[in-house]
C-alpha atoms as an extended CHARMM CRD file, in Angstrom:
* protein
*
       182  EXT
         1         1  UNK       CA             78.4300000000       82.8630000000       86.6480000000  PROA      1               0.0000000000
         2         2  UNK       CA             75.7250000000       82.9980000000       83.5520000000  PROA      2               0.0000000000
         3         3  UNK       CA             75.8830000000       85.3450000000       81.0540000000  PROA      3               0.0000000000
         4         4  UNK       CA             73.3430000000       86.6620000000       78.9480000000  PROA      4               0.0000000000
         5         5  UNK       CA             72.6080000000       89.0970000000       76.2950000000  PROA      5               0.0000000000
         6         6  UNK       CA             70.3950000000       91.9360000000       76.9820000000  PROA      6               0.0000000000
         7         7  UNK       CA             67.0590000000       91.9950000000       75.0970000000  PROA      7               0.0000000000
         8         8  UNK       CA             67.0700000000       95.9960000000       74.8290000000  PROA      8               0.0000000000
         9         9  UNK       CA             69.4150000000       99.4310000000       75.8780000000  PROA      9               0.0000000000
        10        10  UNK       CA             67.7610000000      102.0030000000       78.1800000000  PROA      10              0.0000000000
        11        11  UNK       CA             68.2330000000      105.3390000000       76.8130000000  PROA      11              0.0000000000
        12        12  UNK       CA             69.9970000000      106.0380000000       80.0440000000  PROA      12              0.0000000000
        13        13  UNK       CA             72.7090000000      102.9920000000       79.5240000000  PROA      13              0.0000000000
        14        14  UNK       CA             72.8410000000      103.8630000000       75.9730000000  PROA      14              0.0000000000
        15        15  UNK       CA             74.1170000000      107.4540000000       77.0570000000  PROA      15              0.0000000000
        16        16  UNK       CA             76.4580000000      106.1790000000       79.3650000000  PROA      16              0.0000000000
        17        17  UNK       CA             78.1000000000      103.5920000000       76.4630000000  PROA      17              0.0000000000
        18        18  UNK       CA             78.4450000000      107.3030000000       74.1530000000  PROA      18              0.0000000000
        19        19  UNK       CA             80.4960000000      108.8330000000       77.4710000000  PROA      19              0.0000000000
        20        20  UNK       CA             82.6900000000      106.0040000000       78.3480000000  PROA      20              0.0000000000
        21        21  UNK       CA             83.3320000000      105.7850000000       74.7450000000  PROA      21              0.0000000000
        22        22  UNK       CA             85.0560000000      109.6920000000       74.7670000000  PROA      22              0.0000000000
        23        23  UNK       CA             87.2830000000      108.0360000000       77.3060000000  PROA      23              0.0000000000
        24        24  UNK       CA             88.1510000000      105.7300000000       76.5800000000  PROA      24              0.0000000000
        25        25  UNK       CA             88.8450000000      106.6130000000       72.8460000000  PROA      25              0.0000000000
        26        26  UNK       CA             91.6020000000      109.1460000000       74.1800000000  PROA      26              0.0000000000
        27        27  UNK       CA             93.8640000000      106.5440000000       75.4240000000  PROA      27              0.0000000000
        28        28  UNK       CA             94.8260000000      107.7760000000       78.2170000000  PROA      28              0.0000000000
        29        29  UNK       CA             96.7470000000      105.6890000000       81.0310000000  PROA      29              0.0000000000
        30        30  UNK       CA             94.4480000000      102.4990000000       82.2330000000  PROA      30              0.0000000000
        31        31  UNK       CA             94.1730000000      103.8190000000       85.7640000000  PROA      31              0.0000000000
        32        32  UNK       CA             93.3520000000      107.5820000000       84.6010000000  PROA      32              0.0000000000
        33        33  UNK       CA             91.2820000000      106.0420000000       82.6920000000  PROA      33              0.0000000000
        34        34  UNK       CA             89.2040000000      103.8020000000       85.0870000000  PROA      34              0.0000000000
        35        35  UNK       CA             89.0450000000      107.4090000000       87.8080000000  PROA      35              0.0000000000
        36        36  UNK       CA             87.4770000000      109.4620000000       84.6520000000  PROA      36              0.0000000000
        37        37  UNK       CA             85.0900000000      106.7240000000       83.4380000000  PROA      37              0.0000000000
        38        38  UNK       CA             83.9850000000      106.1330000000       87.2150000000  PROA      38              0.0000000000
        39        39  UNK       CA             83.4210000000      109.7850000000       87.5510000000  PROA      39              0.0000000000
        40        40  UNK       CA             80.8180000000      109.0100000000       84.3890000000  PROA      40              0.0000000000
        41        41  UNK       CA             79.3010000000      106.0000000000       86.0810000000  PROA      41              0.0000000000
        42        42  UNK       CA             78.6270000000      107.5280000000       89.4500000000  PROA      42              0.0000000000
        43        43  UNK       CA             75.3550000000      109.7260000000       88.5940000000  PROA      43              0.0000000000
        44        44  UNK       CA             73.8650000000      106.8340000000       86.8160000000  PROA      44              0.0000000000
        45        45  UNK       CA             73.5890000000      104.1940000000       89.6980000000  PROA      45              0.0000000000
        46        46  UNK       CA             70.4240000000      103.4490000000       91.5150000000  PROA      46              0.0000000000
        47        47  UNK       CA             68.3140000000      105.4260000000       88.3590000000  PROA      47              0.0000000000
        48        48  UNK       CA             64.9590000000      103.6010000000       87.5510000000  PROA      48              0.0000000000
        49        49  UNK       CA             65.9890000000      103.3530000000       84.2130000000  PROA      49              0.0000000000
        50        50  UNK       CA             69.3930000000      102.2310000000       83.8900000000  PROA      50              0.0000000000
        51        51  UNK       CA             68.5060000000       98.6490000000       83.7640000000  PROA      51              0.0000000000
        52        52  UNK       CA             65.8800000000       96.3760000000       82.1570000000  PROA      52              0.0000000000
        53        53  UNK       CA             64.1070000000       94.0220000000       84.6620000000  PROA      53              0.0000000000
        54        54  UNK       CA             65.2120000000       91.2760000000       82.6960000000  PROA      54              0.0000000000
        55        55  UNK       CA             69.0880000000       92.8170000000       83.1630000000  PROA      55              0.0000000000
        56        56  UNK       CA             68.2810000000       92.8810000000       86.9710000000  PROA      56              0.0000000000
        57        57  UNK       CA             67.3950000000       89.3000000000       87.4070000000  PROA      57              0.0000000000
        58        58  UNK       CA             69.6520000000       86.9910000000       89.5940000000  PROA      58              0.0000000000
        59        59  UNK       CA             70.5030000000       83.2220000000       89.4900000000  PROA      59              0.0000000000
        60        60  UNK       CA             69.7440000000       81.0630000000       92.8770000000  PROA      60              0.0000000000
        61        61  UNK       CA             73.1110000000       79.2190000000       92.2080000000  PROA      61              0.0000000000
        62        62  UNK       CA             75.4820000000       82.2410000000       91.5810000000  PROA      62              0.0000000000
        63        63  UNK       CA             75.7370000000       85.7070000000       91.1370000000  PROA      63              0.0000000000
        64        64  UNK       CA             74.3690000000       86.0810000000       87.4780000000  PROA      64              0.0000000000
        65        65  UNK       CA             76.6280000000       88.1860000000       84.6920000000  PROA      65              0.0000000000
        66        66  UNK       CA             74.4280000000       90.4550000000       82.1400000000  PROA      66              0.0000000000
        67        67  UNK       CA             76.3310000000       92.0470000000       79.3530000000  PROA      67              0.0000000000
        68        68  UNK       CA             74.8710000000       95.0750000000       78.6070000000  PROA      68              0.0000000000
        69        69  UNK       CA             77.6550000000       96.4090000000       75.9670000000  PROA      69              0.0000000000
        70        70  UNK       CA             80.9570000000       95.3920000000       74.1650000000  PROA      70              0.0000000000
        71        71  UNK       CA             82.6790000000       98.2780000000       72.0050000000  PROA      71              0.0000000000
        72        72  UNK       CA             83.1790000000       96.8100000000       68.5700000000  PROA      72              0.0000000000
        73        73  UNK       CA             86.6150000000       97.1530000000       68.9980000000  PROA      73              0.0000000000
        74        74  UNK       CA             87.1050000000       95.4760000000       71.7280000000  PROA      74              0.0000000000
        75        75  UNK       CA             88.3330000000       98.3320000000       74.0070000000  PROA      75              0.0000000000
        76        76  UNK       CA             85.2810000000       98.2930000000       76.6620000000  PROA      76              0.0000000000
        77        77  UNK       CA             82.3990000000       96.5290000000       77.4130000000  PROA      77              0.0000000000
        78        78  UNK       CA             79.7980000000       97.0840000000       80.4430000000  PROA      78              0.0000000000
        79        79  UNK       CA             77.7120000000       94.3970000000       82.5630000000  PROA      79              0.0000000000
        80        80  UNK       CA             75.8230000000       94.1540000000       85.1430000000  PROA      80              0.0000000000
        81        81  UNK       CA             76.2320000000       91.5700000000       88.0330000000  PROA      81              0.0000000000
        82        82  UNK       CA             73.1440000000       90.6520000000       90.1130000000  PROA      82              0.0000000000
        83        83  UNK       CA             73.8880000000       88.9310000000       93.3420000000  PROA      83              0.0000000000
        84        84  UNK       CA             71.6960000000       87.3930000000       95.8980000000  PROA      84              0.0000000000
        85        85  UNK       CA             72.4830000000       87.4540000000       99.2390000000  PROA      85              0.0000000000
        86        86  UNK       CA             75.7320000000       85.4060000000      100.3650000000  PROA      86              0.0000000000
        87        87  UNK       CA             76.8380000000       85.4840000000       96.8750000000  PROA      87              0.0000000000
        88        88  UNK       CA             80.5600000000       85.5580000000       96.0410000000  PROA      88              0.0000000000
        89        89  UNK       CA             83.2920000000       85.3930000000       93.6220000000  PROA      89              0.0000000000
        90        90  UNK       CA             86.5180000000       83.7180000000       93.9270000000  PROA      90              0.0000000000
        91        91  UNK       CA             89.8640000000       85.7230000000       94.9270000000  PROA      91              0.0000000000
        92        92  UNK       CA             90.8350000000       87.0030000000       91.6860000000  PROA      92              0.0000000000
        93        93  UNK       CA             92.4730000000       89.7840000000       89.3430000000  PROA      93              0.0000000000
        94        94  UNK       CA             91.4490000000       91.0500000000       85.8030000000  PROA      94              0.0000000000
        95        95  UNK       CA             92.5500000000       91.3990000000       82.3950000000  PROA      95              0.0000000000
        96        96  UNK       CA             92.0410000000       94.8890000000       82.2120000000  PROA      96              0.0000000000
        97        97  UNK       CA             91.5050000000       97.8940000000       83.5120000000  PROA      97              0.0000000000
        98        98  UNK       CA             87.7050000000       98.3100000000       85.8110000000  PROA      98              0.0000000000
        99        99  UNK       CA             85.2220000000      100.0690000000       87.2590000000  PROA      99              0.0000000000
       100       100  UNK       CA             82.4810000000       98.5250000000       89.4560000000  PROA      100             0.0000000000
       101       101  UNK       CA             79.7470000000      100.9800000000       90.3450000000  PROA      101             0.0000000000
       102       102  UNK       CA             76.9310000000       99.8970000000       93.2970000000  PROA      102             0.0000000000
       103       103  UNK       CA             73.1600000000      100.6960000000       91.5800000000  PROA      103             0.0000000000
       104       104  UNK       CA             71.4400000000       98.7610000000       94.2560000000  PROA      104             0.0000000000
       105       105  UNK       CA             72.2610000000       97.2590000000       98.0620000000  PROA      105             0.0000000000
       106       106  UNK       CA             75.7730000000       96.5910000000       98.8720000000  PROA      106             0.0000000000
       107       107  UNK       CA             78.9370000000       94.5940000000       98.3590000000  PROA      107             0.0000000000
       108       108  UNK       CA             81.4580000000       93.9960000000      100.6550000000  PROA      108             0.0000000000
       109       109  UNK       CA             85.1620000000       93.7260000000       98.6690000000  PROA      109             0.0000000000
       110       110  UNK       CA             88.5530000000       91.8510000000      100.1760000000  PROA      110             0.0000000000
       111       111  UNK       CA             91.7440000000       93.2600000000       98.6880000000  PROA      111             0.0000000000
       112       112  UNK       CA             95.0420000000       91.1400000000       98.8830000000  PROA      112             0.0000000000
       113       113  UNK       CA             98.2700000000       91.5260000000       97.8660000000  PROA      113             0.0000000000
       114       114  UNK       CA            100.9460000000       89.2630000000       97.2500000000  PROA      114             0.0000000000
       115       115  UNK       CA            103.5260000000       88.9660000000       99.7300000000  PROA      115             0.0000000000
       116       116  UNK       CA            106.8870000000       87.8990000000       98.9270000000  PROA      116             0.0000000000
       117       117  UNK       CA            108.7370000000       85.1530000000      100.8110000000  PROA      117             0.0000000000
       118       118  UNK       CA            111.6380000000       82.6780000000      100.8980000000  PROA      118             0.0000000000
       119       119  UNK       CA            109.2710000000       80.1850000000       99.1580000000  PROA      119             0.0000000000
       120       120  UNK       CA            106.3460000000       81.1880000000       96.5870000000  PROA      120             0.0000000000
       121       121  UNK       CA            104.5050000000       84.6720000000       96.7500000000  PROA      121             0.0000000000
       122       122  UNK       CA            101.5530000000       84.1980000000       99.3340000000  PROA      122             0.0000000000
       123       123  UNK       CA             98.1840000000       86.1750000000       99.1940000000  PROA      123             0.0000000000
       124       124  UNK       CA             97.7520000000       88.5920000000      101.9170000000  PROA      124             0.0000000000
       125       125  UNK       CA             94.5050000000       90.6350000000      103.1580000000  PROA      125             0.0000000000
       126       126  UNK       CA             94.5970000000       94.3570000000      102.7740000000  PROA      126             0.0000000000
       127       127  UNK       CA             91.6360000000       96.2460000000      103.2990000000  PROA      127             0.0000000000
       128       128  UNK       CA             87.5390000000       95.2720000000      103.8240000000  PROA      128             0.0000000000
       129       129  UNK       CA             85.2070000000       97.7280000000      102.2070000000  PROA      129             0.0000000000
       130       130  UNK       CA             82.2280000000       98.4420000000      101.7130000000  PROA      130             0.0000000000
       131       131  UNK       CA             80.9760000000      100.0790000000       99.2790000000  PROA      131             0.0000000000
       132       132  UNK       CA             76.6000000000      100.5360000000       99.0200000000  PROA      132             0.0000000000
       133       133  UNK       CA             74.2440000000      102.4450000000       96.4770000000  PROA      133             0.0000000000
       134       134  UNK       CA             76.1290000000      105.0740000000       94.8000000000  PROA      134             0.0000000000
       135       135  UNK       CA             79.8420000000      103.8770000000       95.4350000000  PROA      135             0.0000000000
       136       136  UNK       CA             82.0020000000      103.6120000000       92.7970000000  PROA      136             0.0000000000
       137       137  UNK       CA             85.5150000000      102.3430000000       92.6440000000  PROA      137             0.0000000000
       138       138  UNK       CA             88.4520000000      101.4400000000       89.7700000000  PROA      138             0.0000000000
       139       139  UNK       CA             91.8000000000       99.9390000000       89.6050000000  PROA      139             0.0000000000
       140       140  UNK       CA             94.0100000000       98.6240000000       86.9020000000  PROA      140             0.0000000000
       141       141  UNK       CA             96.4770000000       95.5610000000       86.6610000000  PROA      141             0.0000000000
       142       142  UNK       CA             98.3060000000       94.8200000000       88.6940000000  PROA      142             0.0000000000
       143       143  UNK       CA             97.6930000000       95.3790000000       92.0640000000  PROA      143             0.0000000000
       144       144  UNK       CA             93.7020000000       94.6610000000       91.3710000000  PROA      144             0.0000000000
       145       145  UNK       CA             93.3550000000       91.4020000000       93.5150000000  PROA      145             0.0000000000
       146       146  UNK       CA             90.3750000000       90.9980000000       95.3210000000  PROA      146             0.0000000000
       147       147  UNK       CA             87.2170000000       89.0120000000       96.4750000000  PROA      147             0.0000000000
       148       148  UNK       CA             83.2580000000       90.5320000000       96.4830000000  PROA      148             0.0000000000
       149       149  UNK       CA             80.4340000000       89.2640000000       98.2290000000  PROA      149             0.0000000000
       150       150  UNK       CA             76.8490000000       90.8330000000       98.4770000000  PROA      150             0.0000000000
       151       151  UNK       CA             77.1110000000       91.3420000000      102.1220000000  PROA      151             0.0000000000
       152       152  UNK       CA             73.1680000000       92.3970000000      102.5350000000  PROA      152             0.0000000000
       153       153  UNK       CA             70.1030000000       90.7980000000      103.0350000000  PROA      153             0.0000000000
       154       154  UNK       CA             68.4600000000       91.6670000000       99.5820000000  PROA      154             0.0000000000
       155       155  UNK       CA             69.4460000000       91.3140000000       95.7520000000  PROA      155             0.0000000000
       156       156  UNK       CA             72.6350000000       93.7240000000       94.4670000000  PROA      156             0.0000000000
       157       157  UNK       CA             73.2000000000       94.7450000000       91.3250000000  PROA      157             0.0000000000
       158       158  UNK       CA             76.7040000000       96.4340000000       90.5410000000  PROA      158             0.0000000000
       159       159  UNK       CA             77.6050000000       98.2000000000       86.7730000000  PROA      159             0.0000000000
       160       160  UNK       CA             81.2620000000       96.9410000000       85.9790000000  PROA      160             0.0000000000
       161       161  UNK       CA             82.7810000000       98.4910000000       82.7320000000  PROA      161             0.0000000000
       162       162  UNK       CA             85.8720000000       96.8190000000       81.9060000000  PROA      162             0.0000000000
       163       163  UNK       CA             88.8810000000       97.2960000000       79.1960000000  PROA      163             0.0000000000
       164       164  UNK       CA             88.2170000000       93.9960000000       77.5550000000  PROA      164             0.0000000000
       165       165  UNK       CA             85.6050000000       92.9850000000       75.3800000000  PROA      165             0.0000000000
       166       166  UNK       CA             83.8480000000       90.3570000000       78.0840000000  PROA      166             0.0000000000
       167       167  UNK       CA             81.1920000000       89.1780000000       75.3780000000  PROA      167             0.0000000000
       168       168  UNK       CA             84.2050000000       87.3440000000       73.3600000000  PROA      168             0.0000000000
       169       169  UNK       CA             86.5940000000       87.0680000000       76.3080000000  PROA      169             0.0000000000
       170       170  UNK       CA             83.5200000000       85.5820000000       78.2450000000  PROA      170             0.0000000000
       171       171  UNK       CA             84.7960000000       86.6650000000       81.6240000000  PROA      171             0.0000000000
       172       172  UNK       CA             86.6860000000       89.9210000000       82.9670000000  PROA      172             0.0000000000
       173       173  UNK       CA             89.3570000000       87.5100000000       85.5400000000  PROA      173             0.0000000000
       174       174  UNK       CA             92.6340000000       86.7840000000       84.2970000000  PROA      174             0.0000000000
       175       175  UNK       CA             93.7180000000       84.5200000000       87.4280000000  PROA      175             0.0000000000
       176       176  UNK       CA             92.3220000000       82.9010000000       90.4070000000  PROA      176             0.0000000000
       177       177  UNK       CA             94.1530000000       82.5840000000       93.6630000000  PROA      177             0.0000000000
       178       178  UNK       CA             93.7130000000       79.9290000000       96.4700000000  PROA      178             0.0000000000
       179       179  UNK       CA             92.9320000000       82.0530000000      100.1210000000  PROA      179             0.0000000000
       180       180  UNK       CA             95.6090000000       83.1910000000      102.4330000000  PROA      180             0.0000000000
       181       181  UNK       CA             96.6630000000       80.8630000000      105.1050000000  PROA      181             0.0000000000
       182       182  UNK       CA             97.3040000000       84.2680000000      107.2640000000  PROA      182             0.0000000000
C-alpha cells in the first residue's frame, strides 16, 4: 500500500473533518462512536467533490492509501483507498475504532472470527458482503477481523476514518492473520 499526502481539501471533505470532529470530541464509546460518525459519512459518498483527482488515483501494484486528514491530536484521521480491480488486503484487524464508506464501485468484505480449539485459536469465515456506492459500515476492536477486495470490474475508491492518527502510525492494521484452513 502507498501513501501519500493530499495536495489540497475539498470544501466538501473539509466539512466532513469539522463533523467527525463533534464526535468524536465527545468521547463516547468506540463503537457508538464509529455508528454516529458513519451516519456523517454516508451523504458524502459518490459527491463530485469529495475527492481531488489526484486523491482518486490508484497504483497498478496495490490498492493505493491517500491520507486526506489526521486530527492533531491524534484521535482521527480519514483516507481514501483506491483499488483496481482484483485488488486486496491481507486478513487483518485494526488499531482502532473504523468506518469505511463506498464513494465509488464496490468492495466485497470477508469477516472471520477466531475459533477456539484444543490447540491455537484458528480463523474462521463469517459473513461475505457486499457493500457498493453509498454503503457504509463500522466496527471497533475486537471482533473487527476481516479481508476486502474490489470485487468489480472498474477502479473503487472507499473513505475510511479511523481512531488513530494513520499519517504517524502509517497504517490503520494492528495484526495480520494467515487464512483459514476451513
Amino acid at each position: 500500500m502507498t501513501t501519500t499526502t493530499p495536495a489540497r481539501t475539498t470544501a466538501r471533505m473539509a466539512a466532513l473533518v469539522r463533523e467527525i470532529r463533534t464526535v468524536v470530541d465527545r468521547g463516547l464509546a468506540p463503537d457508538l462512536t464509529a455508528y454516529l460518525v458513519g451516519e456523517l459519512l454516508a451523504p458524502h459518498l459518490g459527491s463530485d467533490d469529495l475527492l481531488t483527482e489526484a486523491q482518486q488515483e490508484g497504483d497498478p501494484e496495490r490498492y493505493r492509501q491517500h491520507i486526506l486528514h489526521a486530527e492533531s491530536d491524534g484521535s482521527f484521521s480519514v483516507v481514501a483507498l483506491v483499488w483496481l480491480p482484483g485488488q486486496e488486503t491481507c486478513i487483518h484487524d485494526h488499531v482502532s475504532w473504523c468506518v469505511a464508506g463506498v464513494h465509488q464501485g464496490q468492495e466485497s468484505e470477508r469477516r472471520y472470527r477466531l475459533a477456539p480449539g484444543a490447540g491455537p485459536a484458528r480463523l474462521v469465515a463469517t459473513e461475505d458482503v457486499v457493500n457498493g456506492q453509498g454503503e457504509v459500515c463500522g466496527f471497533a476492536p475486537p471482533g473487527d477481523i476481516h479481508k476486502v477486495r474490489n470485487s468489480c470490474a472498474d477502479k473503487a475508491i472507499s473513505v475510511h476514518i479511523y481512531g488513530a492518527d494513520v499519517s504517524r502510525l502509517g497504517t490503520s492494521i494492528r495484526r495480520t492473520y494467515t487464512p483459514p484452513v476451513d
